[in-house]
mmCIF file of C-alpha atoms and ligand atoms in Angstrom:
data_model
loop_
_atom_site.group_PDB
_atom_site.id
_atom_site.type_symbol
_atom_site.label_atom_id
_atom_site.label_comp_id
_atom_site.label_asym_id
_atom_site.label_seq_id
_atom_site.Cartn_x
_atom_site.Cartn_y
_atom_site.Cartn_z
ATOM 1 C CA UNK T 251 0.000 0.000 0.000
ATOM 2 C CA UNK T 252 1.224 3.507 -0.728
ATOM 3 C CA UNK T 253 0.881 6.511 1.545
ATOM 4 C CA UNK T 254 -1.440 9.034 -0.090
ATOM 5 C CA UNK T 255 -1.808 12.776 0.115
ATOM 6 C CA UNK T 256 -5.572 13.211 0.300
ATOM 7 C CA UNK T 257 -7.004 16.698 -0.195
ATOM 8 C CA UNK T 258 -10.584 17.372 0.881
ATOM 9 C CA UNK T 259 -11.860 20.555 -0.721
ATOM 10 C CA UNK T 260 -15.098 22.314 -1.619
ATOM 11 C CA UNK T 261 -17.127 25.385 -0.686
ATOM 12 C CA UNK T 262 -17.210 26.744 2.826
ATOM 13 C CA UNK T 263 -19.851 24.931 4.886
ATOM 14 C CA UNK T 264 -20.061 21.858 2.637
ATOM 15 C CA UNK T 265 -18.736 19.619 5.427
ATOM 16 C CA UNK T 266 -14.959 19.369 4.860
ATOM 17 C CA UNK T 267 -14.025 19.759 8.526
ATOM 18 C CA UNK T 268 -16.654 17.250 9.598
ATOM 19 C CA UNK T 269 -15.409 14.690 7.096
ATOM 20 C CA UNK T 270 -11.753 15.311 7.919
ATOM 21 C CA UNK T 271 -12.549 14.615 11.552
ATOM 22 C CA UNK T 272 -14.315 11.373 10.665
ATOM 23 C CA UNK T 273 -11.431 10.254 8.461
ATOM 24 C CA UNK T 274 -8.861 11.188 11.121
ATOM 25 C CA UNK T 275 -10.660 8.883 13.548
ATOM 26 C CA UNK T 276 -9.798 5.894 11.329
ATOM 27 C CA UNK T 277 -6.150 6.339 12.364
ATOM 28 C CA UNK T 278 -5.005 5.969 8.755
ATOM 29 C CA UNK T 279 -4.128 9.642 8.313
ATOM 30 C CA UNK T 280 -2.089 12.387 9.871
ATOM 31 C CA UNK T 281 -4.006 15.648 9.523
ATOM 32 C CA UNK T 282 -1.868 18.541 8.334
ATOM 33 C CA UNK T 283 -2.686 21.514 10.562
ATOM 34 C CA UNK T 284 -2.641 24.673 8.456
ATOM 35 C CA UNK T 285 -1.563 28.147 9.487
ATOM 36 C CA UNK T 286 -4.071 30.980 9.273
ATOM 37 C CA UNK T 287 -4.445 34.627 10.168
ATOM 38 C CA UNK T 288 -8.191 34.102 10.773
ATOM 39 C CA UNK T 289 -9.309 34.553 14.372
ATOM 40 C CA UNK T 290 -10.080 31.293 16.219
ATOM 41 C CA UNK T 291 -13.755 30.301 16.444
ATOM 42 C CA UNK T 292 -15.222 29.326 19.791
ATOM 43 C CA UNK T 293 -13.662 26.019 20.789
ATOM 44 C CA UNK T 294 -10.826 26.088 18.240
ATOM 45 C CA UNK T 295 -7.414 25.393 19.738
ATOM 46 C CA UNK T 296 -4.048 26.638 18.502
ATOM 47 C CA UNK T 297 -2.139 23.744 16.940
ATOM 48 C CA UNK T 298 -5.232 21.531 16.633
ATOM 49 C CA UNK T 299 -7.619 23.074 14.067
ATOM 50 C CA UNK T 300 -5.037 25.646 12.942
ATOM 51 C CA UNK T 301 -1.853 27.384 13.964
ATOM 52 C CA UNK T 302 -3.212 30.887 14.518
ATOM 53 C CA UNK T 303 -0.684 33.520 13.403
ATOM 54 C CA UNK T 304 -0.762 37.243 12.907
ATOM 55 C CA UNK T 305 -0.159 38.721 9.450
ATOM 56 C CA UNK T 306 3.488 39.510 10.179
ATOM 57 C CA UNK T 307 4.249 35.973 11.383
ATOM 58 C CA UNK T 308 2.491 34.507 8.350
ATOM 59 C CA UNK T 309 4.342 36.760 5.899
ATOM 60 C CA UNK T 310 7.661 35.821 7.513
ATOM 61 C CA UNK T 311 6.876 32.166 6.827
ATOM 62 C CA UNK T 312 6.009 33.014 3.217
ATOM 63 C CA UNK T 313 9.376 34.772 2.853
ATOM 64 C CA UNK T 314 11.148 31.751 4.346
ATOM 65 C CA UNK T 315 9.402 29.420 1.861
ATOM 66 C CA UNK T 316 7.787 27.439 4.663
ATOM 67 C CA UNK T 317 4.522 26.797 2.825
ATOM 68 C CA UNK T 318 3.785 24.042 0.367
ATOM 69 C CA UNK T 319 0.990 26.336 -0.798
ATOM 70 C CA UNK T 320 -0.795 29.328 0.633
ATOM 71 C CA UNK T 321 -3.682 31.481 -0.401
ATOM 72 C CA UNK T 322 -5.518 34.566 0.746
ATOM 73 C CA UNK T 323 -9.277 34.107 0.801
ATOM 74 C CA UNK T 324 -12.199 35.448 2.822
ATOM 75 C CA UNK T 325 -9.836 38.237 3.949
ATOM 76 C CA UNK T 326 -7.225 35.998 5.580
ATOM 77 C CA UNK T 327 -4.142 33.960 4.794
ATOM 78 C CA UNK T 328 -4.256 30.166 4.931
ATOM 79 C CA UNK T 329 -1.200 27.972 4.279
ATOM 80 C CA UNK T 330 0.044 24.388 4.432
ATOM 81 C CA UNK T 331 3.335 23.836 6.289
ATOM 82 C CA UNK T 332 5.689 22.211 3.791
ATOM 83 C CA UNK T 333 7.977 20.273 6.143
ATOM 84 C CA UNK T 334 5.134 18.490 7.980
ATOM 85 C CA UNK T 335 3.715 17.146 4.731
ATOM 86 C CA UNK T 336 7.101 16.147 3.301
ATOM 87 C CA UNK T 337 8.286 14.396 6.465
ATOM 88 C CA UNK T 338 5.009 12.727 7.422
ATOM 89 C CA UNK T 339 4.346 11.299 3.962
ATOM 90 C CA UNK T 340 7.432 9.102 4.369
ATOM 91 C CA UNK T 341 5.655 7.322 7.229
ATOM 92 C CA UNK T 342 1.924 7.812 6.829
ATOM 93 C CA UNK T 343 -0.880 9.096 4.614
ATOM 94 C CA UNK T 344 -1.619 12.797 5.043
ATOM 95 C CA UNK T 345 -4.974 14.564 4.998
ATOM 96 C CA UNK T 346 -5.412 18.197 3.961
ATOM 97 C CA UNK T 347 -8.494 20.443 4.216
ATOM 98 C CA UNK T 348 -7.963 23.140 1.576
ATOM 99 C CA UNK T 349 -9.844 25.631 -0.507
ATOM 100 C CA UNK T 350 -10.101 24.806 -4.220
ATOM 101 C CA UNK T 351 -7.154 26.999 -5.271
ATOM 102 C CA UNK T 352 -4.899 25.417 -2.638
ATOM 103 C CA UNK T 353 -6.007 21.931 -3.704
ATOM 104 C CA UNK T 354 -5.105 22.551 -7.350
ATOM 105 C CA UNK T 355 -1.792 24.069 -6.305
ATOM 106 C CA UNK T 356 -0.904 20.946 -4.263
ATOM 107 C CA UNK T 357 -1.613 18.794 -7.321
ATOM 108 C CA UNK T 358 1.070 20.702 -9.240
ATOM 109 C CA UNK T 359 3.685 19.901 -6.591
ATOM 110 C CA UNK T 360 2.397 16.383 -5.903
ATOM 111 C CA UNK T 361 0.794 15.021 -9.091
ATOM 112 C CA UNK T 362 0.007 11.836 -7.149
ATOM 113 C CA UNK T 363 -2.144 13.744 -4.629
ATOM 114 C CA UNK T 364 -5.778 12.650 -4.557
ATOM 115 C CA UNK T 365 -8.134 15.631 -4.853
ATOM 116 C CA UNK T 366 -11.702 15.264 -3.641
ATOM 117 C CA UNK T 367 -14.253 18.024 -4.033
ATOM 118 C CA UNK T 368 -17.242 17.814 -1.724
ATOM 119 C CA UNK T 369 -20.342 19.158 -3.445
ATOM 120 C CA UNK T 370 -23.396 20.392 -1.522
ATOM 121 C CA UNK T 371 -26.693 18.584 -2.264
ATOM 122 C CA UNK T 372 -28.101 22.043 -3.105
ATOM 123 C CA UNK T 373 -27.229 25.686 -2.572
ATOM 124 C CA UNK T 374 -30.046 25.941 -0.035
ATOM 125 C CA UNK T 375 -28.593 23.030 1.930
ATOM 126 C CA UNK T 376 -25.177 24.706 1.858
ATOM 127 C CA UNK T 377 -26.627 27.971 3.166
ATOM 128 C CA UNK T 378 -28.457 26.105 5.923
ATOM 129 C CA UNK T 379 -25.239 24.357 6.983
ATOM 130 C CA UNK T 380 -23.232 27.585 7.063
ATOM 131 C CA UNK T 381 -25.936 29.459 8.971
ATOM 132 C CA UNK T 382 -26.431 26.489 11.316
ATOM 133 C CA UNK T 383 -22.736 26.491 12.243
ATOM 134 C CA UNK T 384 -23.213 29.948 13.836
ATOM 135 C CA UNK T 385 -19.576 30.796 13.164
ATOM 136 C CA UNK T 386 -19.769 33.560 10.600
ATOM 137 C CA UNK T 387 -21.029 37.132 10.605
ATOM 138 C CA UNK T 388 -23.628 38.176 7.993
ATOM 139 C CA UNK T 389 -20.797 39.751 6.005
ATOM 140 C CA UNK T 390 -18.640 36.599 6.147
ATOM 141 C CA UNK T 391 -21.627 34.476 5.091
ATOM 142 C CA UNK T 392 -22.161 36.696 2.087
ATOM 143 C CA UNK T 393 -18.468 36.582 1.132
ATOM 144 C CA UNK T 394 -18.308 32.800 1.507
ATOM 145 C CA UNK T 395 -21.504 32.173 -0.461
ATOM 146 C CA UNK T 396 -20.432 34.556 -3.231
ATOM 147 C CA UNK T 397 -17.478 32.266 -4.015
ATOM 148 C CA UNK T 398 -19.473 29.040 -4.391
ATOM 149 C CA UNK T 399 -20.161 29.283 -8.151
ATOM 150 C CA UNK T 400 -16.479 29.860 -8.862
ATOM 151 C CA UNK T 401 -15.462 26.966 -6.592
ATOM 152 C CA UNK T 402 -17.920 24.541 -8.178
ATOM 153 C CA UNK T 403 -16.843 25.634 -11.676
ATOM 154 C CA UNK T 404 -13.447 24.006 -10.982
ATOM 155 C CA UNK T 405 -14.880 20.597 -10.155
ATOM 156 C CA UNK T 406 -13.728 18.934 -13.396
ATOM 157 C CA UNK T 407 -10.126 19.451 -12.334
ATOM 158 C CA UNK T 408 -10.611 17.251 -9.260
ATOM 159 C CA UNK T 409 -10.015 13.495 -9.198
ATOM 160 C CA UNK T 410 -13.318 12.844 -7.441
ATOM 161 C CA UNK T 411 -16.472 14.844 -6.779
ATOM 162 C CA UNK T 412 -18.687 13.553 -4.005
ATOM 163 C CA UNK T 413 -22.083 15.004 -3.150
ATOM 164 C CA UNK T 414 -22.019 15.333 0.623
ATOM 165 C CA UNK T 415 -25.555 14.282 1.404
ATOM 166 C CA UNK T 416 -25.325 12.455 4.721
ATOM 167 C CA UNK T 417 -22.138 12.212 6.747
ATOM 168 C CA UNK T 418 -22.274 8.406 6.913
ATOM 169 C CA UNK T 419 -22.862 7.899 3.184
ATOM 170 C CA UNK T 420 -20.078 10.321 2.285
ATOM 171 C CA UNK T 421 -17.699 8.672 4.718
ATOM 172 C CA UNK T 422 -18.394 5.280 3.106
ATOM 173 C CA UNK T 423 -17.736 6.666 -0.380
ATOM 174 C CA UNK T 424 -14.489 8.298 0.774
ATOM 175 C CA UNK T 425 -13.308 5.103 2.471
ATOM 176 C CA UNK T 426 -13.823 3.247 -0.798
ATOM 177 C CA UNK T 427 -11.883 5.896 -2.746
ATOM 178 C CA UNK T 428 -9.093 5.817 -0.147
ATOM 179 C CA UNK T 429 -8.806 2.044 -0.258
ATOM 180 C CA UNK T 430 -8.597 2.047 -4.062
ATOM 181 C CA UNK T 431 -6.052 4.858 -4.122
ATOM 182 C CA UNK T 432 -3.850 3.309 -1.457
ATOM 183 C CA UNK T 433 -3.711 0.080 -3.446
ATOM 184 C CA UNK T 434 -3.305 1.682 -6.850
ATOM 185 C CA UNK T 435 0.435 2.332 -6.803
ATOM 186 C CA UNK T 436 1.089 -1.093 -5.321
ATOM 187 C CA UNK T 437 -0.702 -2.737 -8.234
ATOM 188 C CA UNK T 438 1.204 -0.581 -10.709
ATOM 189 C CA UNK T 439 4.544 -1.318 -9.092
ATOM 190 C CA UNK T 440 4.101 -5.062 -9.091
ATOM 191 C CA UNK T 441 6.198 -6.865 -11.720
HETATM 192 P P1 ADP O 221 -16.548 23.173 6.124
HETATM 193 O O1 ADP O 221 -15.364 22.635 6.889
HETATM 194 O O2 ADP O 221 -16.610 22.654 4.727
HETATM 195 O O3 ADP O 221 -16.659 24.658 6.168
HETATM 196 P P2 ADP O 221 -18.141 21.976 8.287
HETATM 197 O O4 ADP O 221 -17.572 20.596 8.396
HETATM 198 O O5 ADP O 221 -17.738 22.972 9.330
HETATM 199 O O6 ADP O 221 -17.871 22.582 6.820
HETATM 200 O O7 ADP O 221 -19.722 21.829 8.235
HETATM 201 C C1 ADP O 221 -20.566 22.982 8.217
HETATM 202 C C2 ADP O 221 -21.816 22.679 9.066
HETATM 203 O O8 ADP O 221 -22.585 21.665 8.412
HETATM 204 C C3 ADP O 221 -21.481 22.148 10.458
HETATM 205 O O9 ADP O 221 -22.407 22.688 11.372
HETATM 206 C C4 ADP O 221 -21.647 20.636 10.316
HETATM 207 O O10 ADP O 221 -22.030 20.043 11.537
HETATM 208 C C5 ADP O 221 -22.736 20.518 9.256
HETATM 209 N N1 ADP O 221 -22.587 19.341 8.387
HETATM 210 C C6 ADP O 221 -21.448 18.792 7.936
HETATM 211 N N2 ADP O 221 -21.699 17.726 7.121
HETATM 212 C C7 ADP O 221 -23.050 17.635 7.046
HETATM 213 C C8 ADP O 221 -23.956 16.732 6.351
HETATM 214 N N3 ADP O 221 -23.489 15.763 5.580
HETATM 215 N N4 ADP O 221 -25.267 16.934 6.498
HETATM 216 C C9 ADP O 221 -25.737 17.943 7.279
HETATM 217 N N5 ADP O 221 -24.958 18.805 7.957
HETATM 218 C C10 ADP O 221 -23.625 18.658 7.843
HETATM 219 P P1 5GP O 222 -12.316 28.247 7.536
HETATM 220 O O1 5GP O 222 -12.074 29.707 7.783
HETATM 221 O O2 5GP O 222 -13.788 27.948 7.304
HETATM 222 O O3 5GP O 222 -11.666 27.350 8.570
HETATM 223 O O4 5GP O 222 -11.578 27.883 6.171
HETATM 224 C C1 5GP O 222 -11.829 28.638 5.013
HETATM 225 C C2 5GP O 222 -11.269 27.910 3.817
HETATM 226 O O5 5GP O 222 -9.846 27.825 3.928
HETATM 227 C C3 5GP O 222 -11.767 26.463 3.668
HETATM 228 O O6 5GP O 222 -12.102 26.264 2.299
HETATM 229 C C4 5GP O 222 -10.555 25.637 4.040
HETATM 230 O O7 5GP O 222 -10.541 24.400 3.331
HETATM 231 C C5 5GP O 222 -9.456 26.534 3.539
HETATM 232 N N1 5GP O 222 -8.131 26.227 4.095
HETATM 233 C C6 5GP O 222 -7.804 25.776 5.318
HETATM 234 N N2 5GP O 222 -6.478 25.612 5.431
HETATM 235 C C7 5GP O 222 -5.949 25.955 4.231
HETATM 236 C C8 5GP O 222 -4.611 25.982 3.716
HETATM 237 O O8 5GP O 222 -3.621 25.646 4.362
HETATM 238 N N3 5GP O 222 -4.468 26.405 2.436
HETATM 239 C C9 5GP O 222 -5.521 26.783 1.661
HETATM 240 N N4 5GP O 222 -5.273 27.156 0.417
HETATM 241 N N5 5GP O 222 -6.791 26.769 2.116
HETATM 242 C C10 5GP O 222 -6.993 26.365 3.387
#
């Protein structure tokens, strides 16, 4: 079996974080904790959901080439620490939760990365999920929802698109994809 770099992407509120948590519980993945300049939400812990940095700290890391990829969206920086991914992949599969631009950027560096876009069952369902999370201001909701069409327009560039209807059904589909992908290289490498 090969270690895979699995990227879960899709619009804000589609359920990426929820699915990443469920996949982390399988013990098959190390989750790559990103850096961000966004303020922590209630209950978020530094070093667990994100490394929370200020703009100056983040820009220093950019200058020192510490990110595998980074992007500025929804008014904040988000970036993937390069060394964690590089080192961990030698031992274990790695799971990333990235916006669509970050996901496509990772694919350029790691063509073997597996990109999954989670798709909402409907725009109304997506809105309901975002509102139900109670984490965003009216303004943030508007900004996040205004990017959905653009995000979904990139879906053909992803390896898999999965409609995130129920958590359990989506988890089952992802486990099947993961199993196939982990065995793929092994099959190819066999004489
Ligand atoms: P993202 O990380 O993509 O922004 P979250 O994982 O935070 O999304 O999910 C947004 C909200 O939707 C959360 O309140 C979460 O509990 C809920 N949620 C996640 N997946 C589902 C699902 N399949 N069906 C219904 N609600 C969901
Ligand atoms: P949130 O503020 O809701 O936690 O995340 C906003 C968006 O940033 C989500 O689409 C999430 O996947 C994305 N994101 C989180 N970490 C990173 C990262 O390291 N790089 C990029 N490009 N996007 C990220």
